[in-house]
CSV table of C-alpha atoms in Angstrom, one decimal:
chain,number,residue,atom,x,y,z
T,10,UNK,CA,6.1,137.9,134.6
T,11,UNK,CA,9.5,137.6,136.7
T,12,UNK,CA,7.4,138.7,139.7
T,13,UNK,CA,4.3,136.3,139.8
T,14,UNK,CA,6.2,133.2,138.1
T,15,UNK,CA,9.8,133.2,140.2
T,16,UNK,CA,9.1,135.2,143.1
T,17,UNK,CA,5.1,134.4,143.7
T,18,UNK,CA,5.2,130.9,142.4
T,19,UNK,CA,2.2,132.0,140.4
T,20,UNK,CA,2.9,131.9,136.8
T,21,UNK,CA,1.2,134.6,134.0
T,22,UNK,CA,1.4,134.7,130.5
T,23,UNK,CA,5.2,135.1,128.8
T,24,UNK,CA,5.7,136.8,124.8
T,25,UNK,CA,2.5,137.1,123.1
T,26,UNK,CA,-0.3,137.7,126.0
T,27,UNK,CA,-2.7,139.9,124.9
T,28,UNK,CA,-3.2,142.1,127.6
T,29,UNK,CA,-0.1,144.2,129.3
T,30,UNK,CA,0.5,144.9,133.1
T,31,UNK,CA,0.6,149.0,131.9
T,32,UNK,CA,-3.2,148.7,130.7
T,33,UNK,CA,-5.1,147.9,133.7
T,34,UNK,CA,-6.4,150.8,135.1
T,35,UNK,CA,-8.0,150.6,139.6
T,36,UNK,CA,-10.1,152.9,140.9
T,37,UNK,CA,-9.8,153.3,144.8
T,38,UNK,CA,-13.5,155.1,145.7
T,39,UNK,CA,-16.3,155.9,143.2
T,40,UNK,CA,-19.4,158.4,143.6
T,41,UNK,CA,-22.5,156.9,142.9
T,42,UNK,CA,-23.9,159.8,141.0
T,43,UNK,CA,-21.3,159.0,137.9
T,44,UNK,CA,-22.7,155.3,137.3
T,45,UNK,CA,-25.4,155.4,134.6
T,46,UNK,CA,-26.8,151.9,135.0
T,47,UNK,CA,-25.5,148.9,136.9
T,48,UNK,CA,-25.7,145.3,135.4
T,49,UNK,CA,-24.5,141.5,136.3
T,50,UNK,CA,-22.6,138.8,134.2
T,51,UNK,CA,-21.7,135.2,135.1
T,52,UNK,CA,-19.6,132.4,134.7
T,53,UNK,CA,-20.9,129.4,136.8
T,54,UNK,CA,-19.3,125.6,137.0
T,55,UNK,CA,-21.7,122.7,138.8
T,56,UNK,CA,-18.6,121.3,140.9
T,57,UNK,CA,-16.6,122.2,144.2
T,58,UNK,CA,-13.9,120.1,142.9
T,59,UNK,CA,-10.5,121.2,143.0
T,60,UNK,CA,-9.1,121.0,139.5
T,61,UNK,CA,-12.7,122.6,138.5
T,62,UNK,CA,-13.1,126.2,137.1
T,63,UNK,CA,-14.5,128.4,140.0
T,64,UNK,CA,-17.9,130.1,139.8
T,65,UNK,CA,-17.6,134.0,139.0
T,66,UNK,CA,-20.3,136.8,139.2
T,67,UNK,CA,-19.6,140.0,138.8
T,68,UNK,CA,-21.0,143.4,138.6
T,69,UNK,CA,-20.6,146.3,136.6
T,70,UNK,CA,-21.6,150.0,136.4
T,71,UNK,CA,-21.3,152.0,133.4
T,72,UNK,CA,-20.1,155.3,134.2
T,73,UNK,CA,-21.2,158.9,132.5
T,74,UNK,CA,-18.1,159.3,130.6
T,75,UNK,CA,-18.2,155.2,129.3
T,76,UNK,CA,-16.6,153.5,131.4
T,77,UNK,CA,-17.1,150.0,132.3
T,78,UNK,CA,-16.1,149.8,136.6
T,79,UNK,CA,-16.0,146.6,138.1
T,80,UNK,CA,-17.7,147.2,141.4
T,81,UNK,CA,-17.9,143.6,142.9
T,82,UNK,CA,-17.0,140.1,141.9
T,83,UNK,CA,-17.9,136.6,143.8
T,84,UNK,CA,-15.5,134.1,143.2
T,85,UNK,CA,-15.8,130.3,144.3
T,86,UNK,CA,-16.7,127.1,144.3
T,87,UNK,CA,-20.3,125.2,144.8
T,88,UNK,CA,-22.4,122.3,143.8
T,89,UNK,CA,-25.5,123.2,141.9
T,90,UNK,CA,-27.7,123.7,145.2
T,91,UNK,CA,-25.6,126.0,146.8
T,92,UNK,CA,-24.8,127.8,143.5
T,93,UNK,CA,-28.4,128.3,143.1
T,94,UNK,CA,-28.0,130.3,146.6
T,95,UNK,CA,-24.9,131.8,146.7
T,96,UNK,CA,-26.1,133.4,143.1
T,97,UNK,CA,-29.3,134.6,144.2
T,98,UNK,CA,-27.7,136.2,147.6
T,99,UNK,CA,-25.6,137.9,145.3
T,100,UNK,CA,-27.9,139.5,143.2
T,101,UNK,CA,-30.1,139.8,146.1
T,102,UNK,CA,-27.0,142.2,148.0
T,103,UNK,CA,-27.5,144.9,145.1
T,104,UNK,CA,-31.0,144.5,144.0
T,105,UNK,CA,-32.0,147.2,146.3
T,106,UNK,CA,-33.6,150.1,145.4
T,107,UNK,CA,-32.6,153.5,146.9
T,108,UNK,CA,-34.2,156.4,146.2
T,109,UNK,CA,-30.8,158.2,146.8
T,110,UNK,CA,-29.2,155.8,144.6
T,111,UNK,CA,-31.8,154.7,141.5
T,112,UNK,CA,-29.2,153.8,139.3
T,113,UNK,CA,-26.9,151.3,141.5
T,114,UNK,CA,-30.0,148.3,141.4
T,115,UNK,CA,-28.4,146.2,138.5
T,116,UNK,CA,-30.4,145.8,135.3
T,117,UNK,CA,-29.9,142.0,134.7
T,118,UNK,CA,-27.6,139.6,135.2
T,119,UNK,CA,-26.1,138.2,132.0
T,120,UNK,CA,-25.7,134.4,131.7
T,121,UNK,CA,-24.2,131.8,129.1
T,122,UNK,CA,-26.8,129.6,128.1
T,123,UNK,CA,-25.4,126.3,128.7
T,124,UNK,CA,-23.5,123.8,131.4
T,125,UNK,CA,-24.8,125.2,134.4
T,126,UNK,CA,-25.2,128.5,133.1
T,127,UNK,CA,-28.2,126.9,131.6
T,128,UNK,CA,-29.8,125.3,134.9
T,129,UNK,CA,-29.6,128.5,136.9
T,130,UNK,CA,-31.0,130.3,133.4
T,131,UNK,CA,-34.2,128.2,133.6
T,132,UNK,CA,-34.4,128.0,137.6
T,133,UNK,CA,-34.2,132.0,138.1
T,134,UNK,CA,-36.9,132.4,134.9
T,135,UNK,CA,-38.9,129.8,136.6
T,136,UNK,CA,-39.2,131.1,140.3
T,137,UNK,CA,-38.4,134.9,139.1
T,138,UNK,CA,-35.9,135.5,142.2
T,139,UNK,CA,-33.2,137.1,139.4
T,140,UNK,CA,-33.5,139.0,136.4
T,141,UNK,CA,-31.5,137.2,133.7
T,142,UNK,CA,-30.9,137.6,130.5
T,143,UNK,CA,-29.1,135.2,127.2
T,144,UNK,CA,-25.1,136.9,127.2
T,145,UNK,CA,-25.0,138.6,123.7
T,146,UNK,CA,-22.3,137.0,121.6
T,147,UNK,CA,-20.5,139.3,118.9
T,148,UNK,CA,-20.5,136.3,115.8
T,149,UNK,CA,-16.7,135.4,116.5
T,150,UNK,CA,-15.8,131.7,115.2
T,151,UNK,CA,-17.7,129.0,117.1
T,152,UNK,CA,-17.8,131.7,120.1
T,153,UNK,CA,-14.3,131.6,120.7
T,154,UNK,CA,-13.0,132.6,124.3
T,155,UNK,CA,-9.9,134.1,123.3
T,156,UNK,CA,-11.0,135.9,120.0
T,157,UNK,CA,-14.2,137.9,122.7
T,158,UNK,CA,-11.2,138.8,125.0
T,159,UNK,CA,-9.2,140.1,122.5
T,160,UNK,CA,-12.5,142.5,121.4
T,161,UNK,CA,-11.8,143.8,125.5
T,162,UNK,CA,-7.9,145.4,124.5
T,163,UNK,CA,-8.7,148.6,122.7
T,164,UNK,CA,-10.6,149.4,126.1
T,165,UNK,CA,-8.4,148.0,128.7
T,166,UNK,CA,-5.6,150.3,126.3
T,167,UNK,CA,-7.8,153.5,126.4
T,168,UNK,CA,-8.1,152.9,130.1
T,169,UNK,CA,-12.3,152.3,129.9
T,170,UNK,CA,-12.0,149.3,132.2
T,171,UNK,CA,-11.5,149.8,135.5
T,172,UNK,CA,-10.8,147.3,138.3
T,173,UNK,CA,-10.9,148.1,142.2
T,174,UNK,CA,-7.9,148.2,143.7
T,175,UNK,CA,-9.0,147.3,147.2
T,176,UNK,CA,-11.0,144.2,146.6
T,177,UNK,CA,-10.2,141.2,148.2
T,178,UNK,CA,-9.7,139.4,145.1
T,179,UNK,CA,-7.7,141.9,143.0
T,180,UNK,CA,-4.8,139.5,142.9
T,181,UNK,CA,-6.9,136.6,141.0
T,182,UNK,CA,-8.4,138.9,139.0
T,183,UNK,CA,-5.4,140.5,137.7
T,184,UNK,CA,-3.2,137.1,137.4
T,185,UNK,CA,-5.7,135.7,135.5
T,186,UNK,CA,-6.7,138.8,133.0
T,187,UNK,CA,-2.7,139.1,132.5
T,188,UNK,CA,-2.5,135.0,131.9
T,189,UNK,CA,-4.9,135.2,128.7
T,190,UNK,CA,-2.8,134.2,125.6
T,191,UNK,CA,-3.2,132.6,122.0
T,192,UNK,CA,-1.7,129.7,124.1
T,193,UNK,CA,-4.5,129.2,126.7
T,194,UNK,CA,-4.9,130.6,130.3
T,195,UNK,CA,-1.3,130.6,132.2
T,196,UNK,CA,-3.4,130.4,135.3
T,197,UNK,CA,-5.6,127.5,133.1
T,198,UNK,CA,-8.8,129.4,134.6
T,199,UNK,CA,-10.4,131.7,132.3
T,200,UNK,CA,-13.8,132.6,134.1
T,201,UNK,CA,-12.7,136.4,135.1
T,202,UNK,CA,-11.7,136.8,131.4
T,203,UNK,CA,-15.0,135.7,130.3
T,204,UNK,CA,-17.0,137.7,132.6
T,205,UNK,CA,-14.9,141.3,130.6
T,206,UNK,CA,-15.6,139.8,127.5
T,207,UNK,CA,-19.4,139.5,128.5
T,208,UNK,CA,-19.4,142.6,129.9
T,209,UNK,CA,-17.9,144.7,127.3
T,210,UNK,CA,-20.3,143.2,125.1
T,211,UNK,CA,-23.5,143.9,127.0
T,212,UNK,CA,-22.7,147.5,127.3
């Protein structure tokens, strides 16, 4: 908290976050052979705007031993017609198969059923470019964002979530997972910590 808030300028979460500095666990490489199946989940927004929520896409693997590696994410921000693109390239990148690597080509790609989520939903089943699929929801309250992260701790605790350490966007990622409280997002973005509370759910 003193780091990111005083020295970065970047405030996290303060007393009762749910999710501790001590339970993220990075990988550095991985070996293809140990991912099971590879998947996609999304959080899109329709706007480029600045004070609007940016458009996040990640994907997964699920590993022999359970667990859940975050192997890529796209982060930014797009209108509808270039999210439409940017989303297909995306999926486009990994939907590849390689007969040295049958298990890496992602299953789906998991996407909320509404806003824009909705729109790219019915434009993908449409022209068939992406494999999606409705994001399974585990019955919490009115879908509530912060009771489905919550459902991610005993993992992130066991050390069953792993985030890269390299990437290129590992600072985001972890200021905003660290910035989930009962109090809202101290980074007031919550698109990463929707995307691990997808994810855990799908597998």
């Amino acid at each position: 908290y003193t780091f990111y808030s005083q020295y970065q300028g970047k405030p996290v979460s303060k007393g009762r976050s749910a999710l501790q500095a001590d339970h993220l666990t990075y990988y550095g490489e991985y070996n293809h052979k140990d991912i099971r199946y590879t998947f996609m989940t999304g959080d899109t927004a329709s706007t480029k705007q600045t004070y609007s929520d940016p458009s996040v896409i990640c994907w997964w693997g699920v590993t022999k031993s359970n667990q859940l590696m975050l192997l890529d994410i796209m982060i930014g921000k797009w209108e509808v017609p270039e999210l439409i693109v940017a989303v297909r390239d995306f999926w486009k990148k990994y939907k590849v198969f390689n007969r040295a690597q049958p298990t890496m080509s992602p299953r789906a790609m998991y996407l909320e059923d509404k806003s824009s989520g909705l729109f790219l939903n019915q434009q993908f089943i449409k022209d068939g470019s992406v494999t999606v699929k409705p994001v399974p929801r585990d019955g919490t309250a009115a879908n509530d964002k912060f009771s489905r992260f919550l459902n991610t701790i005993p993992y992130f605790e066991a050390g069953r979530i792993l985030l890269p350490r390299n990437h290129e966007h590992r600072e985001y990622i972890v200021r905003e997972l660290l910035g989930q409280s009962e109090y809202g997002s101290a980074t007031g973005h919550d698109d990463v910590a929707d995307n691990v509370s997808d994810a855990v759910a799908v597998a």
